[in-house]
Coordinates of C-alpha atoms in Angstrom, one line a residue:
X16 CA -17.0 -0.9 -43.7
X17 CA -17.7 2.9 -44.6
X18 CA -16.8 3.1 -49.1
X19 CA -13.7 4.3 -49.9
X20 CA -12.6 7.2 -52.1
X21 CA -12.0 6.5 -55.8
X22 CA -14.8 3.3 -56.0
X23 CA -17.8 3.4 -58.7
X24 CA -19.4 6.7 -58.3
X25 CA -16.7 8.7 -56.7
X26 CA -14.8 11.3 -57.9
X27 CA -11.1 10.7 -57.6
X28 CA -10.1 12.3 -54.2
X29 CA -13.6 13.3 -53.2
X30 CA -14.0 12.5 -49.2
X31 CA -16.5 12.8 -46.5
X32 CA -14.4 13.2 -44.1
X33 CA -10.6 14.8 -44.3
X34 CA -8.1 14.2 -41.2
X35 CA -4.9 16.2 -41.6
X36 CA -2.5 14.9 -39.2
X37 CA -2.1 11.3 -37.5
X38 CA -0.8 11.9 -34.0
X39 CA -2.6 11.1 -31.2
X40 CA -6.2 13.2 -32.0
X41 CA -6.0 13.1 -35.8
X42 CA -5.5 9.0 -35.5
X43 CA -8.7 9.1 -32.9
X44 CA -10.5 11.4 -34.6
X45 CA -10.1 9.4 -38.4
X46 CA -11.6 6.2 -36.6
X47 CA -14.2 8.0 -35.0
X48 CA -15.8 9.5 -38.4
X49 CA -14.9 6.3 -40.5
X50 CA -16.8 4.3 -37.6
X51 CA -19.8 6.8 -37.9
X52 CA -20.0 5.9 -42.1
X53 CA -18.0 8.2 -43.4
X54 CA -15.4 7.7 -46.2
X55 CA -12.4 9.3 -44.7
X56 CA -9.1 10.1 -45.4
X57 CA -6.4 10.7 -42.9
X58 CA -2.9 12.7 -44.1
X59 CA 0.4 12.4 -42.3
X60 CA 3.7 13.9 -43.3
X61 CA 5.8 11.1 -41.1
X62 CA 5.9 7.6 -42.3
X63 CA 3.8 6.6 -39.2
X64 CA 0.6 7.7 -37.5
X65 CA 0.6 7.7 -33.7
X66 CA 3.0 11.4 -33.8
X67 CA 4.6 12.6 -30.3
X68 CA 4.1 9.3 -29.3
X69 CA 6.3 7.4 -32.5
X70 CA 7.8 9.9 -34.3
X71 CA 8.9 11.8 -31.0
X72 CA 9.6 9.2 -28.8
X73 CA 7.2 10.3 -25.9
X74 CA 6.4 6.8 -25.0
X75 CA 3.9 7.3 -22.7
X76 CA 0.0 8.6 -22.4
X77 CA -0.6 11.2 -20.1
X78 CA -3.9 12.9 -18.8
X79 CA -6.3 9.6 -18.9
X80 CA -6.6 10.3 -14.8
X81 CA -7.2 13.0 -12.4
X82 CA -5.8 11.8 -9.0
X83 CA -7.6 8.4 -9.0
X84 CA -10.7 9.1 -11.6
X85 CA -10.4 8.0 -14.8
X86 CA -12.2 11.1 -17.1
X87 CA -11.1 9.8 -20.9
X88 CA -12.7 6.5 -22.1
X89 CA -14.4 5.6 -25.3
X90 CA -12.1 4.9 -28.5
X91 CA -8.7 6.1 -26.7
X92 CA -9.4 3.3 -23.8
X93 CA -9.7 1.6 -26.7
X94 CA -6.8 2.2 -28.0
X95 CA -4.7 1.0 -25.1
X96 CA -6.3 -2.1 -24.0
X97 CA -5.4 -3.0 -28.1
X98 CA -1.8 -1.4 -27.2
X99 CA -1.2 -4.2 -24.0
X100 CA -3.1 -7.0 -26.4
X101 CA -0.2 -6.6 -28.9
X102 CA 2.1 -6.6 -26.0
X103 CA 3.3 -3.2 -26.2
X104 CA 2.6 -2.1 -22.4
X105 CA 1.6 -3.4 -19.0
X106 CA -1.4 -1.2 -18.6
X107 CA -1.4 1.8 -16.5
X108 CA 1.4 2.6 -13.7
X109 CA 2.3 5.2 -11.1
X110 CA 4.7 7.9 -12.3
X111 CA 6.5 10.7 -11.0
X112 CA 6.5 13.8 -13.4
X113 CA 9.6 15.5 -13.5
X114 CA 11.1 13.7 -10.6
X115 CA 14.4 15.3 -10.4
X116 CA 12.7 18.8 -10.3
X117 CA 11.4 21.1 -7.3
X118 CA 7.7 20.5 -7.7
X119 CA 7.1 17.4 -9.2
X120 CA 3.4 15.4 -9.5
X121 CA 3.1 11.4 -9.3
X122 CA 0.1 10.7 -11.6
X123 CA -1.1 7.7 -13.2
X124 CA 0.2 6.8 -16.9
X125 CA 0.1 4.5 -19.6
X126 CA 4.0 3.8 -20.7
X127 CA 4.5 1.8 -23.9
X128 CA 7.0 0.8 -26.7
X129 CA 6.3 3.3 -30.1
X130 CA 7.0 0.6 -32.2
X131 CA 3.9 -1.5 -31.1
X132 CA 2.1 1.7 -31.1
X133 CA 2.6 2.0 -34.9
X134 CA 2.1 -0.9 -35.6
X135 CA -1.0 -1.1 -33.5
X136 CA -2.0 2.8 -35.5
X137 CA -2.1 1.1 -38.9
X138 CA -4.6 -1.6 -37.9
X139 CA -6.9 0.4 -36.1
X140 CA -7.3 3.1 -39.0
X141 CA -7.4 -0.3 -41.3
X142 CA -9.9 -2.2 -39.5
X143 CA -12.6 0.5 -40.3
X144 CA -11.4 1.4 -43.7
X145 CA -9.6 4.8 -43.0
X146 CA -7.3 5.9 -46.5
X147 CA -4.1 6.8 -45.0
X148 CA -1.5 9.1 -47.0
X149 CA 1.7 8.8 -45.2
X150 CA 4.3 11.4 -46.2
X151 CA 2.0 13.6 -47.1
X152 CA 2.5 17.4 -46.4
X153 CA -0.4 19.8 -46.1
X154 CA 0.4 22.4 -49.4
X155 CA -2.9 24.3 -48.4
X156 CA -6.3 24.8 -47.6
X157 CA -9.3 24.9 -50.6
X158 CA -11.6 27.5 -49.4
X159 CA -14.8 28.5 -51.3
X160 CA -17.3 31.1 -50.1
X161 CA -16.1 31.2 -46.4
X162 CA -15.6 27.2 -46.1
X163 CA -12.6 25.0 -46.1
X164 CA -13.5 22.6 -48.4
X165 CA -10.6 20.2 -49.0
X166 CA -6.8 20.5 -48.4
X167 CA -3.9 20.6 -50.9
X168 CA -1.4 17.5 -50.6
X169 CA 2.3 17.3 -51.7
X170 CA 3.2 13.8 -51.5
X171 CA 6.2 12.1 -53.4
X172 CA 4.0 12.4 -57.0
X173 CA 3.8 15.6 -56.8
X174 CA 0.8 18.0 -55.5
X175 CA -3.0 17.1 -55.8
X176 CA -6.1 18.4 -54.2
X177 CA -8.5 16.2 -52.1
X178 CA -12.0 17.5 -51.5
X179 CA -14.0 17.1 -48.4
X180 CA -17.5 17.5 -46.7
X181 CA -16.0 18.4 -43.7
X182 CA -11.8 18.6 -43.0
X183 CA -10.3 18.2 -39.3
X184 CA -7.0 19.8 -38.6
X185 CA -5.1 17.8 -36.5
X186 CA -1.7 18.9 -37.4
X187 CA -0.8 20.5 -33.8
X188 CA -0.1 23.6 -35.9
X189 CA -3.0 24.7 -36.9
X190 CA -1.8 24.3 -40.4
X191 CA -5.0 23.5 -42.5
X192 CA -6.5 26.3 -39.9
X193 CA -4.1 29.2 -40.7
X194 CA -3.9 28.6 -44.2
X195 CA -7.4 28.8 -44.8
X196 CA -6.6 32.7 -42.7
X197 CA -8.8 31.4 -39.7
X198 CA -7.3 34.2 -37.1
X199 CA -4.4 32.4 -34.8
X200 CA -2.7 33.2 -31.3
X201 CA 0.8 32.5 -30.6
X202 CA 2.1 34.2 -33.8
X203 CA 3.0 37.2 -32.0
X204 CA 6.5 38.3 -31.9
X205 CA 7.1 38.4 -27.9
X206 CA 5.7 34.9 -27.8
X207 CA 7.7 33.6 -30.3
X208 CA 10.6 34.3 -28.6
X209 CA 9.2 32.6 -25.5
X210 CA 7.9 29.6 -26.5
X211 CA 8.1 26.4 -23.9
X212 CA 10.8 24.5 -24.8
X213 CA 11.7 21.6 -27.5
X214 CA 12.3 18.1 -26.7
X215 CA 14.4 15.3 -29.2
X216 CA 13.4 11.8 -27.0
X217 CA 16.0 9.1 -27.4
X218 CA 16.6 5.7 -26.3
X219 CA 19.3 4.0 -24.4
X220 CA 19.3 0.2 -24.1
X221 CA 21.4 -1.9 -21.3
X222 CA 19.8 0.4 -18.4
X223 CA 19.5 -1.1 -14.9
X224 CA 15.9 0.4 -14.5
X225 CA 15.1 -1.2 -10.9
X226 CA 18.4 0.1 -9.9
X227 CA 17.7 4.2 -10.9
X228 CA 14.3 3.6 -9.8
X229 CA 14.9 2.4 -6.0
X230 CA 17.4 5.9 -5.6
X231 CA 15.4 8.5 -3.8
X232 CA 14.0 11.7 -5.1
X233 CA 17.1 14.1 -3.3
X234 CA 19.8 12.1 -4.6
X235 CA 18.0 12.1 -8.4
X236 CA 17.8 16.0 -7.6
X237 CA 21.2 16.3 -6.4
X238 CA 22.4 14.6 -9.9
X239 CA 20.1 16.5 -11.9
X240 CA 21.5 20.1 -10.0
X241 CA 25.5 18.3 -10.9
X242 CA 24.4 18.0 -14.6
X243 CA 23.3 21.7 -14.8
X244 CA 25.8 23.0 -13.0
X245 CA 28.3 21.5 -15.0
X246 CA 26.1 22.3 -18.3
X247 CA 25.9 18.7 -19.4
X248 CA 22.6 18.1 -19.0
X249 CA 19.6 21.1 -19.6
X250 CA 16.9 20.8 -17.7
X251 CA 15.7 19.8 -13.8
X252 CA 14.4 16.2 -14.9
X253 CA 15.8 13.0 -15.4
X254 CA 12.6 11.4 -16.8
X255 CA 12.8 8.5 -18.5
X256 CA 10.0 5.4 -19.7
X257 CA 10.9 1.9 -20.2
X258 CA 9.4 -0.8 -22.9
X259 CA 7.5 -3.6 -20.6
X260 CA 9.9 -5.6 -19.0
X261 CA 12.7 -3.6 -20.7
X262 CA 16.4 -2.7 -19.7
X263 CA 16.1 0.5 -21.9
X264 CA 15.2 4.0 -20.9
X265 CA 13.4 6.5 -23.5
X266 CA 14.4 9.7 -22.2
X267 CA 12.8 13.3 -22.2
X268 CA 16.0 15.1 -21.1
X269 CA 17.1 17.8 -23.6
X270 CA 15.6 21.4 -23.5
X271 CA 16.1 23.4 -26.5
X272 CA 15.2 26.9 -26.3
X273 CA 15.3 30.2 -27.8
X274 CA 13.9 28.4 -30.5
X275 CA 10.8 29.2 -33.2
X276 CA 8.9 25.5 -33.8
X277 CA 6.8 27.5 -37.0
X278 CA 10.2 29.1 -38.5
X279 CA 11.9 26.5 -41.2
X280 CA 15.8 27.3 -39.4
X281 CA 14.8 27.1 -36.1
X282 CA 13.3 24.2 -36.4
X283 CA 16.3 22.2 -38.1
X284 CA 18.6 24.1 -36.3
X285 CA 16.3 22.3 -32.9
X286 CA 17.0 19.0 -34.5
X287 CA 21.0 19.1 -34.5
X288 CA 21.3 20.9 -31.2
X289 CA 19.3 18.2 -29.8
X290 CA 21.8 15.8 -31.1
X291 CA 24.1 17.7 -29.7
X292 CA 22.6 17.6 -26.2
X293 CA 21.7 14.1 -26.5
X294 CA 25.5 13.4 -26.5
X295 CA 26.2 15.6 -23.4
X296 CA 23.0 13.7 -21.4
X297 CA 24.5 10.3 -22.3
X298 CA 27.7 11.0 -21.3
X299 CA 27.1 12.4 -17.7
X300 CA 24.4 9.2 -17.3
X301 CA 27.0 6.7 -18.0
X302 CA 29.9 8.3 -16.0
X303 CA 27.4 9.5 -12.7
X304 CA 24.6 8.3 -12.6
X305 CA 23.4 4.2 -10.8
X306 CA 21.8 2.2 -13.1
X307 CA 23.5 3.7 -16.7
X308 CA 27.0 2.7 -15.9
X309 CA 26.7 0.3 -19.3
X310 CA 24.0 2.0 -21.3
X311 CA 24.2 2.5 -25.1
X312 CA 22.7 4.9 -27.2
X313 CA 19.9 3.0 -29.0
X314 CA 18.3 5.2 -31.0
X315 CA 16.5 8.7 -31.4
X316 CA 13.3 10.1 -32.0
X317 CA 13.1 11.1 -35.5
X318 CA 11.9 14.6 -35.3
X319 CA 11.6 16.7 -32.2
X320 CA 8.8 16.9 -30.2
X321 CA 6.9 20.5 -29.8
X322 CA 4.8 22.1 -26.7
X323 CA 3.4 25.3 -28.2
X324 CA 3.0 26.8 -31.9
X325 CA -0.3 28.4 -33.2
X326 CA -3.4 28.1 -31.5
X327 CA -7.0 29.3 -33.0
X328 CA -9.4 31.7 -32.2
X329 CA -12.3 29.6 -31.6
X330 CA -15.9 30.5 -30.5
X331 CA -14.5 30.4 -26.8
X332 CA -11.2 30.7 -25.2
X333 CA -10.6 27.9 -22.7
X334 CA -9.1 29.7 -19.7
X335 CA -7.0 28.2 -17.0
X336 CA -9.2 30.0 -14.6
X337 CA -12.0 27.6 -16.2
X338 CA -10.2 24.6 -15.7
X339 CA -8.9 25.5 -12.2
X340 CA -12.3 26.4 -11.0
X341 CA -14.2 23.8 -12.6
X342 CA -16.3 26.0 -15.2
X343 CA -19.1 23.2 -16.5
X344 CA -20.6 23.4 -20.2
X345 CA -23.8 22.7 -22.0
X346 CA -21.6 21.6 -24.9
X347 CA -18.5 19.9 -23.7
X348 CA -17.3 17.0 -25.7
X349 CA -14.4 16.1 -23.8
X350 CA -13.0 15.5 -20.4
X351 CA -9.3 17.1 -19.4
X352 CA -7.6 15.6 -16.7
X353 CA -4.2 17.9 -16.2
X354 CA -1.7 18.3 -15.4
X355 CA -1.3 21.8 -15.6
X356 CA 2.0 21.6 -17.5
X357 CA 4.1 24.8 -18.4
X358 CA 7.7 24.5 -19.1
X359 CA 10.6 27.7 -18.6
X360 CA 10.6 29.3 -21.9
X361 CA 14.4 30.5 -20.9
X362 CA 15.2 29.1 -17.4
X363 CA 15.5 25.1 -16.4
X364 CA 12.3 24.9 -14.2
X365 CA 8.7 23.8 -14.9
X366 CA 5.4 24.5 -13.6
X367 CA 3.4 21.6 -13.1
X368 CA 0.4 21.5 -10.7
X369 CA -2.6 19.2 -10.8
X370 CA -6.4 20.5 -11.5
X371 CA -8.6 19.4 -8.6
X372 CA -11.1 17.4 -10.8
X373 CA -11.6 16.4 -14.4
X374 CA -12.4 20.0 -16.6
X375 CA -15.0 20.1 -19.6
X376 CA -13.9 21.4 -22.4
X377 CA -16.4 22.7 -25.1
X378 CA -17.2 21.9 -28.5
X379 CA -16.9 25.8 -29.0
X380 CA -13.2 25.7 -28.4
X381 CA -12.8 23.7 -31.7
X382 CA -14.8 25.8 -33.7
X383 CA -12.9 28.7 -36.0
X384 CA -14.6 31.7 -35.5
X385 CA -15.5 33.4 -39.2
X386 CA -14.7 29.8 -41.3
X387 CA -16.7 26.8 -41.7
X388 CA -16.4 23.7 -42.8
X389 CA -13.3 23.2 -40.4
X390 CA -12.8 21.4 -36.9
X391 CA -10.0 21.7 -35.0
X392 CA -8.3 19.1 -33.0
X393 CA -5.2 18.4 -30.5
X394 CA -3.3 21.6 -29.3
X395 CA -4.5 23.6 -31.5
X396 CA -7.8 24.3 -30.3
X397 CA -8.8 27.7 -28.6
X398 CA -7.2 27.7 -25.3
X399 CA -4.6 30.7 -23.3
X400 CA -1.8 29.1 -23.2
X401 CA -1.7 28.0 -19.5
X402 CA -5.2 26.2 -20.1
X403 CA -3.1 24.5 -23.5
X404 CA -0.9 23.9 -20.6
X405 CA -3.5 21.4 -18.7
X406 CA -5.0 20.3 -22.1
X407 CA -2.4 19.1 -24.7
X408 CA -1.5 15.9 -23.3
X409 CA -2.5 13.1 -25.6
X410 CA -5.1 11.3 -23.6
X411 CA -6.9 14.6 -24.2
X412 CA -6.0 15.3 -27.6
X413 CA -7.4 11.9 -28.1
X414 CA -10.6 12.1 -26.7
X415 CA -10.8 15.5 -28.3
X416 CA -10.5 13.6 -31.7
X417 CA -12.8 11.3 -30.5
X418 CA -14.9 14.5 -30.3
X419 CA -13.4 15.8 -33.7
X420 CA -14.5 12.7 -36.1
X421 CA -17.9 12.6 -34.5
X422 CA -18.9 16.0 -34.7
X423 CA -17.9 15.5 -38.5
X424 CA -19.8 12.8 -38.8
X425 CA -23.2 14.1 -37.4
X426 CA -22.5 17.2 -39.7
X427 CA -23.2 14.3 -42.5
X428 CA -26.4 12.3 -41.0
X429 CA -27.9 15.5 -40.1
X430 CA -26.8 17.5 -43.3
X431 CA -25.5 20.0 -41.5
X432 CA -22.3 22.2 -41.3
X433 CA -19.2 22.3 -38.0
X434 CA -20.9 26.1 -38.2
X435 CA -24.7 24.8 -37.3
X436 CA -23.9 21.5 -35.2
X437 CA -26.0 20.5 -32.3
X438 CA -23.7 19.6 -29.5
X439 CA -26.1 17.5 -28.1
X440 CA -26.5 15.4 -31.1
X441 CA -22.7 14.8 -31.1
X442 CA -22.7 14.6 -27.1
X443 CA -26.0 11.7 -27.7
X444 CA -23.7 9.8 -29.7
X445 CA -19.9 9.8 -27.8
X446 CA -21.5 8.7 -24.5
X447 CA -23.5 5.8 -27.0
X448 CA -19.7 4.9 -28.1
X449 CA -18.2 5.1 -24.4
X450 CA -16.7 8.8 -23.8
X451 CA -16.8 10.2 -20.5
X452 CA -18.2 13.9 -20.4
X453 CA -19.1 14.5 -16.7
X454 CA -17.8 13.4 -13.3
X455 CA -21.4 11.6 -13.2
X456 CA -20.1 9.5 -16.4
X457 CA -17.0 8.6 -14.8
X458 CA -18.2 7.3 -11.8
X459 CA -20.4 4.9 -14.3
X460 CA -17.8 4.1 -16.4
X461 CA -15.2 2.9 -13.4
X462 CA -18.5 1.4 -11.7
X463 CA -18.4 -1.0 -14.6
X464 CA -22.1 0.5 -15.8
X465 CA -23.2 0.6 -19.4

């Protein structure tokens, strides 16, 4: 087990490693370095790590497969088989994305109850002797001679600095990222009045699942159409997950828009109006639609969950003419699998299309131009938006973590900095701890090979 912070011979908040943010990559990414010897400490301003998928309620894991391949492996594969072993899922299922909307794509998922998922976070980050700071809000970046060197931490004693080797930003938001003045898109004012839309996830328990599952696709539609028309529910889905063997329903039904995720008011003001819509949705489910007649309102998420904020400008821009067209790399560290997934910024609709294969995605793309000393993780790396579209699902985000904590960790055998990596050092040493980062390695990896 990798020495922690604070021991004989350590200064007090000295760190190889530095993960800011414990959703789905930063959690991936924290195990990954801490696995590959470093002392690493991973920061998280919830009281759990696991992020859209606990805090938010998004109780499911999306972008594992394309069509029938499975493209993300390693440490996130990981991660689920530990997830069913727990008894928090059944292991991957059929799903139908946005079922109740005009174009909708049936993909394979991983569904799951967020309270085994935390609980399941904690011991993996244990296990290999991660320090975890739960509420823990990123303050700032500490950046000496054109290198982010540590982060500032305001915690519940007040504000101290912990120093790093090398610091991952996995906050979504590129927070470590833009503090530090690395150069950001989606800051601009006609996007931030068109951002996709926010979600608050809740929880209904007493569901008839089998029931709203056998209904078929035009009747969901037809209710979903009744709900907007009527302005009680806000969005062309009805989707919902369900805990294994559960009578519940987690749903992703509200759609707040017109709303700023980086600016303080909007972003309260999202939590209450999502409340508000979350009353709306559960009273047209229990008055029209089969299967909800008796549902109650369990519970709900406790923040909202959020598509699109700031993005970096990396050393490349992932397109979504690279993913679409298959675009291979020398230095890809990760495997996307779609789908291409943009939401209405204004309207109720959704684009949502499939890739035709697994898409590389380079080690570039999490590389700040102009700052070193910084990886970036999740959906904040340098992607257009569309290609953030196809790339910010979590099975992604995790194997980009994946990426993320080893990449740090080679900077530390080879004594090296993010700046002067050799992706094939990093790539020699995911595929030695089960990634997938060609077709050629999924075909292996399904085949059973070593």
């Amino acid at each position: 087990m990798p020495g922690r912070a604070g021991q004989p011979g350590d200064m007090p908040g000295d760190y190889d490693v530095i993960v800011a943010g414990g959703g789905a990559s930063g959690l991936i990414a924290a195990v990954a370095a801490a696995r590959n010897g470093a002392r690493t400490l991973l920061v998280e301003r919830e009281a759990c790590l696991g992020g859209t998928a606990t805090a938010a309620y998004v109780a499911q894991y999306v972008g594992f497969y394309n069509g029938n391949t499975q493209a993300v492996w390693g440490m996130p594969y990981e991660l689920t088989r530990r997830i069913i072993a727990a008894g928090g899922s059944s292991d991957f299922g059929h799903y139908t994305m946005a079922e109740a909307a005009e174009n909708p794509v049936t993909i394979h998922h991983f569904p799951f109850n967020p309270e085994i998922v935390k609980i399941v976070a904690d011991e993996m980050a244990e296990e290999c002797g991660v320090d975890v700071l739960l509420h823990a809000q990123i303050a700032a970046a500490l950046v000496d001679d054109g290198a982010v060197r540590g982060i500032t931490v305001e915690g519940i004693g007040g504000r101290r600095d912990y120093r790093g080797k090398v610091v991952i930003d996995g906050t979504g938001d590129a927070v470590v990222a833009h503090s530090a003045g690395v150069p950001v898109m989606g800051e601009e004012d006609e996007i931030r009045l068109s951002r996709q839309p926010i979600t608050l996830a809740f929880r209904l328990s007493n569901v008839d699942v089998a029931r709203f599952r056998a209904m078929p696709r035009e009747q969901k539609r037809g209710l979903a159409l009744k709900g907007l028309a009527s302005n009680e529910l806000f969005w062309e889905s009805m989707s919902f997950c369900s805990t294994p063997n559960g009578h519940d329903a987690i749903c992703l039904m509200s759609r707040i828009t017109g709303l700023d995720a980086l600016d303080d008011f909007d972003l309260s003001a999202a939590e209450r109006i999502g409340r508000q819509q979350i009353k709306s949705i559960v009273g047209f489910l229990t008055r029209e639609v089969p299967g909800f007649e008796r549902a109650i309102l369990a519970s709900i998420a406790s923040r909202v969950g959020v598509r699109e904020t700031r993005r970096i400008e990396g050393q490349y821009l992932l397109s979504e003419d690279d993913i679409m067209q298959q675009r291979r790399f020398e230095d890809t560290i990760a495997l996307g699998c779609g789908p291409m997934d943009v939401h209405d910024a204004h309207g109720t609709g959704i684009r949502l299309y499939m890739p035709p294969a697994p898409f590389d995605i380079p080690m570039r793309s999490m590389l700040p131009r102009d700052m070193d000393g910084l990886i970036v993780t999740g959906r904040a790396i340098c992607a257009t938006r569309e290609a953030n579209g196809g790339a910010r699902h979590m099975a992604t985000a995790m194997a980009l973590g994946q990426a993320a904590g080893t990449m740090a960790a080679v900077c530390l055998r080879d004594g090296v900095t993010p700046a002067t990596l050799d992706a094939q050092r990093v790539r020699a040493l995911l595929r030695r701890d089960g990634a997938a980062l060609s077709v050629d390695d999924c075909a292996r990896l399904m085949g059973g090979g070593a």
